[in-house]
Amino acid sequence: MADTFHTQIVSILPKLRVQALALTRNRAQAEDLVQDAVCNALNARDSFIPGTNFAAWMHRILRNRFISDLRKQRATVDIDDVPGELLSSKADHEDRLAVKDLGYALARLPDDQREALVLVVLQGMSYQDLAEATGCAVGTAKSRVFRARRQLEAWMTGDLPENDGLRQRASALRDEVSRRQMLSGAVRADGLHG
């Protein structure tokens, strides 16, 4: 059983890292959280019932460890800390702006909605498994994902108040990209005519 247990831990590590990053929004803290959760799981392996959902058990341990750490620190998480490594890509300016907009929008979601969205959409976790991992009813899990999707859609399609900081930052970024594109186009045109 120990070999199977260790194999299951190793196989779930990538998913735990994604969940930890969604919770902490900081790569170093996420790695520490995963390490602590794995240590907790190893210490509690006798309490795991073979044949039950190992992934939900591990996600719940990680989530509980995160909550416990927050209570100990009584510190707030910086909402502007977007995991750049997770969202980085070599894309054109429009794609990068869309990713940046998405990062701002994800950071603004309530923690429970962001966590539910990441686990269901990015990791493919079922609503039942999400409910088990987060200690809520299946209907609550579905509701969190639905509300997160609806809110992200509203923010990403521009359904924000005019004085919203996210809208202002996204607009400023778009204006800067447009300005740079116009300047580089003007420089190329001058070079052709000169």
mmCIF file of C-alpha atoms in Angstrom:
data_model
loop_
_atom_site.group_PDB
_atom_site.id
_atom_site.type_symbol
_atom_site.label_atom_id
_atom_site.label_comp_id
_atom_site.label_asym_id
_atom_site.label_seq_id
_atom_site.Cartn_x
_atom_site.Cartn_y
_atom_site.Cartn_z
ATOM 1 C CA MET A 1 0.000 0.000 0.000
ATOM 2 C CA ALA A 2 2.870 2.407 0.747
ATOM 3 C CA ASP A 3 4.145 2.134 -2.841
ATOM 4 C CA THR A 4 0.689 2.883 -4.232
ATOM 5 C CA PHE A 5 0.283 5.777 -1.826
ATOM 6 C CA HIS A 6 3.611 7.319 -2.831
ATOM 7 C CA THR A 7 2.847 6.782 -6.528
ATOM 8 C CA GLN A 8 -0.468 8.580 -6.119
ATOM 9 C CA ILE A 9 1.248 11.504 -4.376
ATOM 10 C CA VAL A 10 3.854 11.819 -7.123
ATOM 11 C CA SER A 11 1.216 11.691 -9.857
ATOM 12 C CA ILE A 12 -0.941 14.401 -8.274
ATOM 13 C CA LEU A 13 1.911 16.872 -7.630
ATOM 14 C CA PRO A 14 1.351 18.920 -10.841
ATOM 15 C CA LYS A 15 -2.315 19.418 -9.982
ATOM 16 C CA LEU A 16 -1.464 20.366 -6.412
ATOM 17 C CA ARG A 17 0.978 22.964 -7.730
ATOM 18 C CA VAL A 18 -1.723 24.522 -9.915
ATOM 19 C CA GLN A 19 -4.162 24.623 -7.001
ATOM 20 C CA ALA A 20 -1.529 26.069 -4.680
ATOM 21 C CA LEU A 21 -0.621 28.748 -7.205
ATOM 22 C CA ALA A 22 -4.298 29.643 -7.602
ATOM 23 C CA LEU A 23 -4.604 29.996 -3.833
ATOM 24 C CA THR A 24 -1.360 31.826 -3.056
ATOM 25 C CA ARG A 25 -0.731 33.675 -6.342
ATOM 26 C CA ASN A 26 2.972 33.400 -5.537
ATOM 27 C CA ARG A 27 5.196 30.651 -6.960
ATOM 28 C CA ALA A 28 7.494 30.323 -3.920
ATOM 29 C CA GLN A 29 4.578 30.227 -1.473
ATOM 30 C CA ALA A 30 2.812 27.726 -3.719
ATOM 31 C CA GLU A 31 5.822 25.390 -3.674
ATOM 32 C CA ASP A 32 6.033 25.672 0.123
ATOM 33 C CA LEU A 33 2.308 24.962 0.403
ATOM 34 C CA VAL A 34 2.574 21.835 -1.769
ATOM 35 C CA GLN A 35 5.540 20.594 0.261
ATOM 36 C CA ASP A 36 3.684 21.158 3.530
ATOM 37 C CA ALA A 37 0.550 19.451 2.188
ATOM 38 C CA VAL A 38 2.551 16.414 1.053
ATOM 39 C CA CYS A 39 4.197 16.208 4.490
ATOM 40 C CA ASN A 40 0.751 16.390 6.113
ATOM 41 C CA ALA A 41 -0.532 13.653 3.780
ATOM 42 C CA LEU A 42 2.432 11.403 4.537
ATOM 43 C CA ASN A 43 1.877 11.879 8.259
ATOM 44 C CA ALA A 44 -1.844 11.131 7.855
ATOM 45 C CA ARG A 45 -1.577 8.300 5.312
ATOM 46 C CA ASP A 46 -3.119 5.856 7.798
ATOM 47 C CA SER A 47 -6.292 7.937 7.754
ATOM 48 C CA PHE A 48 -6.695 7.600 3.970
ATOM 49 C CA ILE A 49 -9.206 4.901 3.076
ATOM 50 C CA PRO A 50 -8.069 2.957 -0.008
ATOM 51 C CA GLY A 51 -10.667 3.009 -2.751
ATOM 52 C CA THR A 52 -11.855 6.512 -1.917
ATOM 53 C CA ASN A 53 -11.013 9.603 -3.953
ATOM 54 C CA PHE A 54 -7.305 10.247 -3.378
ATOM 55 C CA ALA A 55 -7.267 13.475 -5.437
ATOM 56 C CA ALA A 56 -10.088 15.021 -3.419
ATOM 57 C CA TRP A 57 -8.362 13.959 -0.178
ATOM 58 C CA MET A 58 -5.086 15.597 -1.246
ATOM 59 C CA HIS A 59 -6.750 18.775 -2.514
ATOM 60 C CA ARG A 60 -8.594 19.076 0.779
ATOM 61 C CA ILE A 61 -5.349 18.663 2.744
ATOM 62 C CA LEU A 62 -3.692 21.359 0.630
ATOM 63 C CA ARG A 63 -6.654 23.718 1.000
ATOM 64 C CA ASN A 64 -6.855 23.154 4.755
ATOM 65 C CA ARG A 65 -3.116 23.774 5.080
ATOM 66 C CA PHE A 66 -3.496 27.026 3.127
ATOM 67 C CA ILE A 67 -6.331 28.179 5.410
ATOM 68 C CA SER A 68 -4.379 27.167 8.497
ATOM 69 C CA ASP A 69 -1.306 29.090 7.297
ATOM 70 C CA LEU A 70 -3.431 32.172 6.608
ATOM 71 C CA ARG A 71 -4.872 32.065 10.089
ATOM 72 C CA LYS A 72 -1.404 31.788 11.601
ATOM 73 C CA GLN A 73 0.015 34.649 9.556
ATOM 74 C CA ARG A 74 -3.041 36.883 9.678
ATOM 75 C CA ALA A 75 -1.561 38.483 6.594
ATOM 76 C CA THR A 76 -3.418 39.568 3.516
ATOM 77 C CA VAL A 77 -2.674 38.296 0.045
ATOM 78 C CA ASP A 78 -1.661 40.990 -2.445
ATOM 79 C CA ILE A 79 -4.460 41.026 -5.021
ATOM 80 C CA ASP A 80 -2.180 42.564 -7.667
ATOM 81 C CA ASP A 81 0.276 39.664 -7.483
ATOM 82 C CA VAL A 82 -0.451 37.919 -10.792
ATOM 83 C CA PRO A 83 1.536 34.741 -11.441
ATOM 84 C CA GLY A 84 3.404 35.993 -14.515
ATOM 85 C CA GLU A 85 5.237 32.719 -15.126
ATOM 86 C CA LEU A 86 1.917 30.888 -15.311
ATOM 87 C CA LEU A 87 0.431 33.342 -17.766
ATOM 88 C CA SER A 88 3.491 34.175 -19.864
ATOM 89 C CA SER A 89 3.637 33.443 -23.560
ATOM 90 C CA LYS A 90 5.374 34.672 -26.667
ATOM 91 C CA ALA A 91 2.306 36.154 -28.313
ATOM 92 C CA ASP A 92 1.451 39.362 -30.048
ATOM 93 C CA HIS A 93 0.492 42.482 -28.105
ATOM 94 C CA GLU A 94 -3.250 41.823 -28.284
ATOM 95 C CA ASP A 95 -2.851 38.310 -26.905
ATOM 96 C CA ARG A 96 -0.614 39.566 -24.115
ATOM 97 C CA LEU A 97 -3.169 42.240 -23.239
ATOM 98 C CA ALA A 98 -5.938 39.659 -23.148
ATOM 99 C CA VAL A 99 -3.856 37.440 -20.851
ATOM 100 C CA LYS A 100 -3.024 40.425 -18.644
ATOM 101 C CA ASP A 101 -6.727 41.358 -18.518
ATOM 102 C CA LEU A 102 -7.554 37.783 -17.579
ATOM 103 C CA GLY A 103 -4.901 37.832 -14.857
ATOM 104 C CA TYR A 104 -6.342 41.011 -13.368
ATOM 105 C CA ALA A 105 -9.845 39.586 -13.565
ATOM 106 C CA LEU A 106 -8.856 36.258 -11.973
ATOM 107 C CA ALA A 107 -7.106 38.096 -9.149
ATOM 108 C CA ARG A 108 -10.302 40.039 -8.447
ATOM 109 C CA LEU A 109 -12.448 36.920 -8.033
ATOM 110 C CA PRO A 110 -13.240 35.822 -4.485
ATOM 111 C CA ASP A 111 -10.815 33.094 -3.360
ATOM 112 C CA ASP A 112 -13.464 30.331 -3.283
ATOM 113 C CA GLN A 113 -14.632 31.135 -6.830
ATOM 114 C CA ARG A 114 -11.083 31.368 -8.231
ATOM 115 C CA GLU A 115 -10.124 28.067 -6.620
ATOM 116 C CA ALA A 116 -13.275 26.332 -7.918
ATOM 117 C CA LEU A 117 -12.734 27.673 -11.432
ATOM 118 C CA VAL A 118 -9.084 26.575 -11.530
ATOM 119 C CA LEU A 119 -9.829 23.086 -10.239
ATOM 120 C CA VAL A 120 -12.775 22.458 -12.585
ATOM 121 C CA VAL A 121 -11.658 24.274 -15.737
ATOM 122 C CA LEU A 122 -7.876 23.884 -15.710
ATOM 123 C CA GLN A 123 -7.591 20.572 -13.892
ATOM 124 C CA GLY A 124 -10.784 18.922 -15.094
ATOM 125 C CA MET A 125 -11.961 18.077 -11.595
ATOM 126 C CA SER A 126 -15.606 17.008 -11.358
ATOM 127 C CA TYR A 127 -18.072 19.042 -9.316
ATOM 128 C CA GLN A 128 -18.403 16.094 -6.920
ATOM 129 C CA ASP A 129 -14.634 15.969 -6.397
ATOM 130 C CA LEU A 130 -14.516 19.750 -5.994
ATOM 131 C CA ALA A 131 -17.231 19.562 -3.361
ATOM 132 C CA GLU A 132 -15.306 16.875 -1.464
ATOM 133 C CA ALA A 133 -12.017 18.751 -1.743
ATOM 134 C CA THR A 134 -13.443 22.054 -0.516
ATOM 135 C CA GLY A 135 -15.911 20.681 2.017
ATOM 136 C CA CYS A 136 -19.063 22.087 0.448
ATOM 137 C CA ALA A 137 -22.199 20.756 -1.234
ATOM 138 C CA VAL A 138 -22.107 19.872 -4.944
ATOM 139 C CA GLY A 139 -24.620 22.649 -5.638
ATOM 140 C CA THR A 140 -22.333 25.164 -3.934
ATOM 141 C CA ALA A 141 -19.375 23.934 -5.998
ATOM 142 C CA LYS A 142 -21.382 24.343 -9.230
ATOM 143 C CA SER A 143 -22.552 27.778 -8.120
ATOM 144 C CA ARG A 144 -18.996 28.960 -7.409
ATOM 145 C CA VAL A 145 -17.801 27.902 -10.867
ATOM 146 C CA PHE A 146 -20.870 29.428 -12.533
ATOM 147 C CA ARG A 147 -20.493 32.749 -10.705
ATOM 148 C CA ALA A 148 -16.753 32.866 -11.455
ATOM 149 C CA ARG A 149 -17.344 32.216 -15.163
ATOM 150 C CA ARG A 150 -20.140 34.776 -15.330
ATOM 151 C CA GLN A 151 -18.059 37.412 -13.542
ATOM 152 C CA LEU A 152 -14.988 36.788 -15.721
ATOM 153 C CA GLU A 153 -17.123 37.019 -18.848
ATOM 154 C CA ALA A 154 -18.600 40.316 -17.672
ATOM 155 C CA TRP A 155 -15.184 41.753 -16.884
ATOM 156 C CA MET A 156 -13.543 40.472 -20.064
ATOM 157 C CA THR A 157 -16.312 41.796 -22.337
ATOM 158 C CA GLY A 158 -16.105 45.229 -20.762
ATOM 159 C CA ASP A 159 -19.079 45.089 -18.433
ATOM 160 C CA LEU A 160 -17.304 47.121 -15.768
ATOM 161 C CA PRO A 161 -18.120 50.446 -14.167
ATOM 162 C CA GLU A 162 -16.319 53.372 -15.815
ATOM 163 C CA ASN A 163 -14.336 54.132 -12.651
ATOM 164 C CA ASP A 164 -13.151 50.535 -12.282
ATOM 165 C CA GLY A 165 -9.376 50.232 -11.875
ATOM 166 C CA LEU A 166 -9.224 47.101 -14.021
ATOM 167 C CA ARG A 167 -10.921 48.890 -16.912
ATOM 168 C CA GLN A 168 -8.584 51.862 -16.534
ATOM 169 C CA ARG A 169 -5.425 49.697 -16.542
ATOM 170 C CA ALA A 170 -6.604 47.621 -19.503
ATOM 171 C CA SER A 171 -7.574 50.742 -21.428
ATOM 172 C CA ALA A 172 -4.213 52.387 -20.715
ATOM 173 C CA LEU A 173 -2.383 49.254 -21.887
ATOM 174 C CA ARG A 174 -4.426 49.094 -25.104
ATOM 175 C CA ASP A 175 -3.801 52.788 -25.779
ATOM 176 C CA GLU A 176 -0.055 52.321 -25.280
ATOM 177 C CA VAL A 177 0.055 49.349 -27.669
ATOM 178 C CA SER A 178 -1.908 51.284 -30.296
ATOM 179 C CA ARG A 179 0.393 54.294 -29.896
ATOM 180 C CA ARG A 180 3.500 52.121 -30.316
ATOM 181 C CA GLN A 181 2.036 50.376 -33.344
ATOM 182 C CA MET A 182 1.233 53.727 -34.963
ATOM 183 C CA LEU A 183 4.730 55.047 -34.202
ATOM 184 C CA SER A 184 6.457 51.972 -35.622
ATOM 185 C CA GLY A 185 4.219 52.168 -38.720
ATOM 186 C CA ALA A 186 5.076 55.858 -39.182
ATOM 187 C CA VAL A 187 8.805 55.139 -38.834
ATOM 188 C CA ARG A 188 8.588 52.379 -41.476
ATOM 189 C CA ALA A 189 6.618 54.640 -43.828
ATOM 190 C CA ASP A 190 9.181 57.444 -43.435
ATOM 191 C CA GLY A 191 11.967 54.982 -44.208
ATOM 192 C CA LEU A 192 10.236 53.948 -47.426
ATOM 193 C CA HIS A 193 9.684 57.539 -48.595
ATOM 194 C CA GLY A 194 13.088 58.846 -47.512
#
